[in-house]
Coordinates of N, CA and C in Angstrom, one line a residue:
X1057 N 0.8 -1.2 0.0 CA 0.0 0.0 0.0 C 0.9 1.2 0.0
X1058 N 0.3 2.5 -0.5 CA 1.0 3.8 -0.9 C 0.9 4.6 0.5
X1059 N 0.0 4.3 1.7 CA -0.3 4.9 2.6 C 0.9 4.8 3.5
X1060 N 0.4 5.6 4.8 CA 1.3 5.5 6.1 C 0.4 5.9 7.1
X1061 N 0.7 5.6 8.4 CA 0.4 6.2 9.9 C 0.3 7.7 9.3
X1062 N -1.0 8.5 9.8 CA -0.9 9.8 9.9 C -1.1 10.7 9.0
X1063 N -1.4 9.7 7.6 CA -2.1 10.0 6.3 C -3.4 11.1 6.5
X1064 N -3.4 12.2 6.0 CA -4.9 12.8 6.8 C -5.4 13.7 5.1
X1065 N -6.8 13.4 4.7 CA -7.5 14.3 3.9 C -8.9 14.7 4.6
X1066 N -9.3 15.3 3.8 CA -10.4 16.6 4.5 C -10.9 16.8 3.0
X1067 N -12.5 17.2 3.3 CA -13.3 18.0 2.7 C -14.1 18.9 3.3
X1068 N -14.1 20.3 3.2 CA -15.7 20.7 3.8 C -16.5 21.5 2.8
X1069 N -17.4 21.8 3.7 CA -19.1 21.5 2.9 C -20.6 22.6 3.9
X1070 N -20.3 23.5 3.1 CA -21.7 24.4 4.0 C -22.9 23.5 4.2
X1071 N -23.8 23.4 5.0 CA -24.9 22.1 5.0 C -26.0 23.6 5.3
X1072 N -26.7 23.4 3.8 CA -28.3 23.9 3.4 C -29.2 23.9 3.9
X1073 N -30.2 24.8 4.0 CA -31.7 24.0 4.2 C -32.4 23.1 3.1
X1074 N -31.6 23.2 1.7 CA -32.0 22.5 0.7 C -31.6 20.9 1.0
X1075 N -29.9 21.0 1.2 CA -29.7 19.7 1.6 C -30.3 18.9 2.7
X1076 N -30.3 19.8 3.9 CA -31.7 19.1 4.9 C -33.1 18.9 4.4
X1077 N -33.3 19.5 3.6 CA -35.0 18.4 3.1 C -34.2 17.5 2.1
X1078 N -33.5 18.0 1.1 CA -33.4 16.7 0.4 C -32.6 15.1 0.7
X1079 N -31.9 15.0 2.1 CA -31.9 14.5 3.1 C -32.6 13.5 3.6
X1080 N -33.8 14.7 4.3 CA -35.1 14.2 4.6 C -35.7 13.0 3.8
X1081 N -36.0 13.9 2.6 CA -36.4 13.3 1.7 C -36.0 12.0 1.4
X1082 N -34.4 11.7 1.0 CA -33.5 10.5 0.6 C -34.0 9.2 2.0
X1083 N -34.0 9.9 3.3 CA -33.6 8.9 4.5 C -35.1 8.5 5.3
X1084 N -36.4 9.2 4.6 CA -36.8 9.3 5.1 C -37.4 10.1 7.0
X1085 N -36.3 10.5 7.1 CA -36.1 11.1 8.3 C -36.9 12.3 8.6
X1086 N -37.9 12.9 8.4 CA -38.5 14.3 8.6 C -39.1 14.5 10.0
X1087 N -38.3 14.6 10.4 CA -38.3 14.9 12.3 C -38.4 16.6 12.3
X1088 N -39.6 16.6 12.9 CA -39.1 18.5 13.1 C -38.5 18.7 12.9
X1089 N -37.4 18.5 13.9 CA -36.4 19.2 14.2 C -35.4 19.9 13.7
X1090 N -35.7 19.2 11.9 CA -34.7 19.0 11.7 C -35.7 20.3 10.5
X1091 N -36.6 20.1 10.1 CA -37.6 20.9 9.1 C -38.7 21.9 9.6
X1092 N -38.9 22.2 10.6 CA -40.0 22.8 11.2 C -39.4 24.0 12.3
X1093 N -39.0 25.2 11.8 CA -38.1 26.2 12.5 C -39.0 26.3 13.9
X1094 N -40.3 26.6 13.9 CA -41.2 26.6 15.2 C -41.4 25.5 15.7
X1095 N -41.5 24.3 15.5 CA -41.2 22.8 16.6 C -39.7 23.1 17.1
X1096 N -38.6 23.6 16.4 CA -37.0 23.5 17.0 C -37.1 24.7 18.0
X1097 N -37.7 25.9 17.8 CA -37.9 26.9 18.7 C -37.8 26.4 20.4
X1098 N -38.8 25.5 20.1 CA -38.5 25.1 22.2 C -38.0 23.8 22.3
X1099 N -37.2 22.8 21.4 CA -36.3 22.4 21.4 C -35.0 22.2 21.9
X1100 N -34.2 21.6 22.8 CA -33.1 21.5 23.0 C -32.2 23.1 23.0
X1101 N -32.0 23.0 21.4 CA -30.7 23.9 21.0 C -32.0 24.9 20.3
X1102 N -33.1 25.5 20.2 CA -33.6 26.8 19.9 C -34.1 26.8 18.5
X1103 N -33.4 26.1 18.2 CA -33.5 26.0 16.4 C -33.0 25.2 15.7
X1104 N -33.6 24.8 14.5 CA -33.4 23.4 13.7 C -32.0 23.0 13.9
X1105 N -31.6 21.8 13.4 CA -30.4 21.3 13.8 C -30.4 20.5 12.5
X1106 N -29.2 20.4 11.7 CA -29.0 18.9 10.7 C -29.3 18.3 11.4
X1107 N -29.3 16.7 9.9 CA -29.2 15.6 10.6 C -27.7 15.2 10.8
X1108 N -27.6 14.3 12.1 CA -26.4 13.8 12.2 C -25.5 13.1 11.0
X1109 N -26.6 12.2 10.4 CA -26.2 11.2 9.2 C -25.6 12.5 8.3
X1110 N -26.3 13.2 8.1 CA -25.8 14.3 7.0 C -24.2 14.5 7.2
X1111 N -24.4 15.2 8.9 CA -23.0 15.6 8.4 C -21.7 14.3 8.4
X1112 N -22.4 13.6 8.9 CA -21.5 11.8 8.8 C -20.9 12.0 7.4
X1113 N -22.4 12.1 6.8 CA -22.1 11.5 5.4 C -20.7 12.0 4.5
X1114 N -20.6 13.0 5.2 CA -18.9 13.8 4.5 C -17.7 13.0 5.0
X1115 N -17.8 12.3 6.1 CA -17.1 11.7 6.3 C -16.7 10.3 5.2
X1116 N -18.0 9.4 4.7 CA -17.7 8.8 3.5 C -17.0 9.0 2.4
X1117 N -17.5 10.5 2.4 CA -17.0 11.6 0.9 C -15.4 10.9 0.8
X1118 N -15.4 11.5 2.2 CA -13.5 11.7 2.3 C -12.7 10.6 2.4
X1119 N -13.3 9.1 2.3 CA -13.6 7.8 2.4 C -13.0 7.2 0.6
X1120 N -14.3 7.6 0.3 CA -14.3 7.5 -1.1 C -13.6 7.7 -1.9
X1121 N -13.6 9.3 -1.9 CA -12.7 10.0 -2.8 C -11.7 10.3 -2.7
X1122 N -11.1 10.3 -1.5 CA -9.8 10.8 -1.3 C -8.4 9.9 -0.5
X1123 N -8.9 9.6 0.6 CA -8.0 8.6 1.7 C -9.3 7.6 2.2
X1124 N -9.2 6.3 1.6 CA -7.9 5.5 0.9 C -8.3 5.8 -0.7
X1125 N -9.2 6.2 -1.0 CA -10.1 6.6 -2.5 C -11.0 5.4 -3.0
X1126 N -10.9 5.6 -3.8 CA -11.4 5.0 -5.0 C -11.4 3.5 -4.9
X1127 N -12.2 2.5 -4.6 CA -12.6 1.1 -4.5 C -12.7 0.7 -3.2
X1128 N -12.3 2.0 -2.1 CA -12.2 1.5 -0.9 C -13.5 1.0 0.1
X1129 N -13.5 -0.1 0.7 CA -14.9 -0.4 1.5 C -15.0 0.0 2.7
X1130 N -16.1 0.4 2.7 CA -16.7 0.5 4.8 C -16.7 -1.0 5.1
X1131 N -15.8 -1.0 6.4 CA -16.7 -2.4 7.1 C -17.0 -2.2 8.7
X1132 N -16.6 -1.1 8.7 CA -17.4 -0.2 10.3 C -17.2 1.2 10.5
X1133 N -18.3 1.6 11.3 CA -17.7 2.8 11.6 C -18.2 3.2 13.1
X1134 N -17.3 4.1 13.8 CA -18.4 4.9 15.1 C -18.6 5.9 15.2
X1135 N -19.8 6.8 15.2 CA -20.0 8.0 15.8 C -19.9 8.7 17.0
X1136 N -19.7 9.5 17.5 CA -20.2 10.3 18.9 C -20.5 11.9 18.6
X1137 N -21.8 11.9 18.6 CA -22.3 13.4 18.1 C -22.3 13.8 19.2
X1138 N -21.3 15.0 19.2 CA -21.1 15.6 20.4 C -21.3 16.8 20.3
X1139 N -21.6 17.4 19.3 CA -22.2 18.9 19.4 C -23.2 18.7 18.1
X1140 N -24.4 20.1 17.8 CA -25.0 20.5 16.7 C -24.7 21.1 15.8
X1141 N -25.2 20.2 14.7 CA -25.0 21.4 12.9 C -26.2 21.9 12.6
X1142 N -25.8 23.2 12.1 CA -27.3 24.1 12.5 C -27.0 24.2 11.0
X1143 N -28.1 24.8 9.8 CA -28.3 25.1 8.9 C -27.4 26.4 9.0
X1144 N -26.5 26.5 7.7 CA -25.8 27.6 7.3 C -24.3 26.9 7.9
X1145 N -24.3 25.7 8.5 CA -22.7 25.6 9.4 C -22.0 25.3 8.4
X1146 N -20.5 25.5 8.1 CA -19.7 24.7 7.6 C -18.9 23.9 8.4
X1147 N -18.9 22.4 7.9 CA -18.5 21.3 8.2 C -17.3 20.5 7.8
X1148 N -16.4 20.7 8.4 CA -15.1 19.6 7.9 C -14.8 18.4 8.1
X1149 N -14.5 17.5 7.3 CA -14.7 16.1 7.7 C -13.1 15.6 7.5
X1150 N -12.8 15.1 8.6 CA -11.2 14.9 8.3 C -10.7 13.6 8.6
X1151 N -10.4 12.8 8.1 CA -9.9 11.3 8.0 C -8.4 11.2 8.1
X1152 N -7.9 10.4 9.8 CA -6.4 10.0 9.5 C -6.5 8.8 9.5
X1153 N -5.2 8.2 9.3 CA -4.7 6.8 9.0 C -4.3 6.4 10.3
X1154 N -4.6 5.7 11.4 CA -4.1 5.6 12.7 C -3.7 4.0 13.1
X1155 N -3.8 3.5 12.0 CA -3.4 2.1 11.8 C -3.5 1.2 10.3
X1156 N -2.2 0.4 9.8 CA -2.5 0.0 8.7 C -2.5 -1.9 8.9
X1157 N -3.0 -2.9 8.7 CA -2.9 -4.0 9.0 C -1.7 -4.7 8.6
X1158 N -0.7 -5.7 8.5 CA 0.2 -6.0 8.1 C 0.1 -7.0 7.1
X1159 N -1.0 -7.8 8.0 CA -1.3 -9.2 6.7 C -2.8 -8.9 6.0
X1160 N -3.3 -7.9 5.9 CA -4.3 -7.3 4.9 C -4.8 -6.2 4.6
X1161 N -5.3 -5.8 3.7 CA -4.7 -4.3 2.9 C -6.1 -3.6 4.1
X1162 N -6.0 -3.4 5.1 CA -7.2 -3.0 6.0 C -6.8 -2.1 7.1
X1163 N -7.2 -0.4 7.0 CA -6.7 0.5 7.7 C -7.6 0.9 8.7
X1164 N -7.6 1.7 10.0 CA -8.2 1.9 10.8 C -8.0 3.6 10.8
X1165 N -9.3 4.3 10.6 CA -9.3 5.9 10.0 C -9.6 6.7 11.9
X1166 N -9.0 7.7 12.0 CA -9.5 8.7 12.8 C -10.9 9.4 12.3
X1167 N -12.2 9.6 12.5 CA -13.2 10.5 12.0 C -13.4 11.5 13.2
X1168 N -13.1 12.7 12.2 CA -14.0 13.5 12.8 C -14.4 15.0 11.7
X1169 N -15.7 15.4 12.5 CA -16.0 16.7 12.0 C -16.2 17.8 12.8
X1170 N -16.1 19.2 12.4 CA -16.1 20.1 12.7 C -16.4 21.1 12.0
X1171 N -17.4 22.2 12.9 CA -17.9 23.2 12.2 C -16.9 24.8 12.2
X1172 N -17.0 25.4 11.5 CA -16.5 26.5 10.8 C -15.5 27.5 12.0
X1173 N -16.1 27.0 13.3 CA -16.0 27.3 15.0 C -14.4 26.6 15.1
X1174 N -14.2 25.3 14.9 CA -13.2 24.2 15.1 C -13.6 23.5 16.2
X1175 N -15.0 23.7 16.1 CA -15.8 22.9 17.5 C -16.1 21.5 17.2
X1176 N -15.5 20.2 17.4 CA -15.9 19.3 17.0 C -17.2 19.0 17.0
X1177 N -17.4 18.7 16.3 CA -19.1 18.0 16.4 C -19.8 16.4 16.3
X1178 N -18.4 15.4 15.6 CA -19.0 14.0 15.7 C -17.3 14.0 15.7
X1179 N -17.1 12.4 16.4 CA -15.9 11.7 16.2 C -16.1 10.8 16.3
X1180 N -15.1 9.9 15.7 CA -15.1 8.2 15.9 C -13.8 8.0 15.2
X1181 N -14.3 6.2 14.6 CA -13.1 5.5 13.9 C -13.8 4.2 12.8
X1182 N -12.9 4.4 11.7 CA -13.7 3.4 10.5 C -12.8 2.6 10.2
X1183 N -13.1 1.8 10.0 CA -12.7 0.5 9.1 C -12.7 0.5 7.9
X1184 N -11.8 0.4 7.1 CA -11.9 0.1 5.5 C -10.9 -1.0 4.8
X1185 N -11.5 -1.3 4.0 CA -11.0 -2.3 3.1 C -10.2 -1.1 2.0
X1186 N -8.8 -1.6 1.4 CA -8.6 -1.2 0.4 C -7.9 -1.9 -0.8
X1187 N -8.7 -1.4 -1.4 CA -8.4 -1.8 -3.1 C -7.4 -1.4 -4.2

C-alpha cells in the first residue's frame, strides 16, 4: 500500500436547508427538528439542527474520494455526536490513518468533523477495506 500512519485528507461542505430536506427526503427522516423552524424553537438547542447522518455523510466523501479513495470499502464505523449542525454551518470532515494491518490491505481511519468554530461535532473510527 502507498499509505502511512498519519495520512490525513479533508473536505468541507456548508450544509443547506436544501440539503436538509433533500436529506429528509432520501432517508426518510422528517423529524421536526430538523424541518420545522417553530417545533426547533422550544427544542433542546432553539432551532433546527441537521441531521447527524448528514453531516457523517462527509465523512464517506473523504472515504471514497480521497484517503484511501477510490474502490475502498466500509466495514465499520463509530460515531459520537457531540455537538449540533445548525443550517448555514460549515462542516469539515477529516480522516487520518491511525493504523495500517500488516497481513491485509485493511486501515483503521480517525473521523472527525467540525464546524467552521473548530468545534468538534461528531468523532469516531472506520474501518476500511482497500483496493
Amino acid at each position: 500500500m502507498k499509505f502511512k500512519t498519519g495520512d490525513t485528507a479533508s473536505i468541507s461542505k456548508t450544509i443547506t436547508d436544501n440539503e436538509i430536506q433533500k436529506f429528509a427526503d432520501a432517508s426518510g427522516d422528517h423529524n421536526p427538528l430538523h424541518l420545522d423552524d417553530e417545533f426547533a424553537k422550544s427544542a433542546r438547542f432553539g432551532r433546527r439542527i441537521a441531521h447527524g447522518m448528514l453531516s457523517a455523510s462527509l465523512i464517506s466523501a473523504v472515504i471514497a474520494n480521497q484517503l484511501p479513495g477510490q474502490g475502498s470499502i466500509y466495514l465499520g464505523q463509530t460515531l459520537k455526536f457531540v455537538a449540533p449542525v445548525f443550517p448555514g454551518d460549515t462542516i469539515t470532515a477529516r480522516v487520518t490513518i491511525i493504523s495500517i494491518r500488516d497481513d491485509k490491505p485493511v486501515m483503521k481511519l480517525e473521523t472527525v468533523c467540525a464546524n467552521q468554530h473548530g468545534e468538534v461535532v461528531i468523532k469516531g473510527e472506520a474501518t476500511v477495506l482497500v483496493y
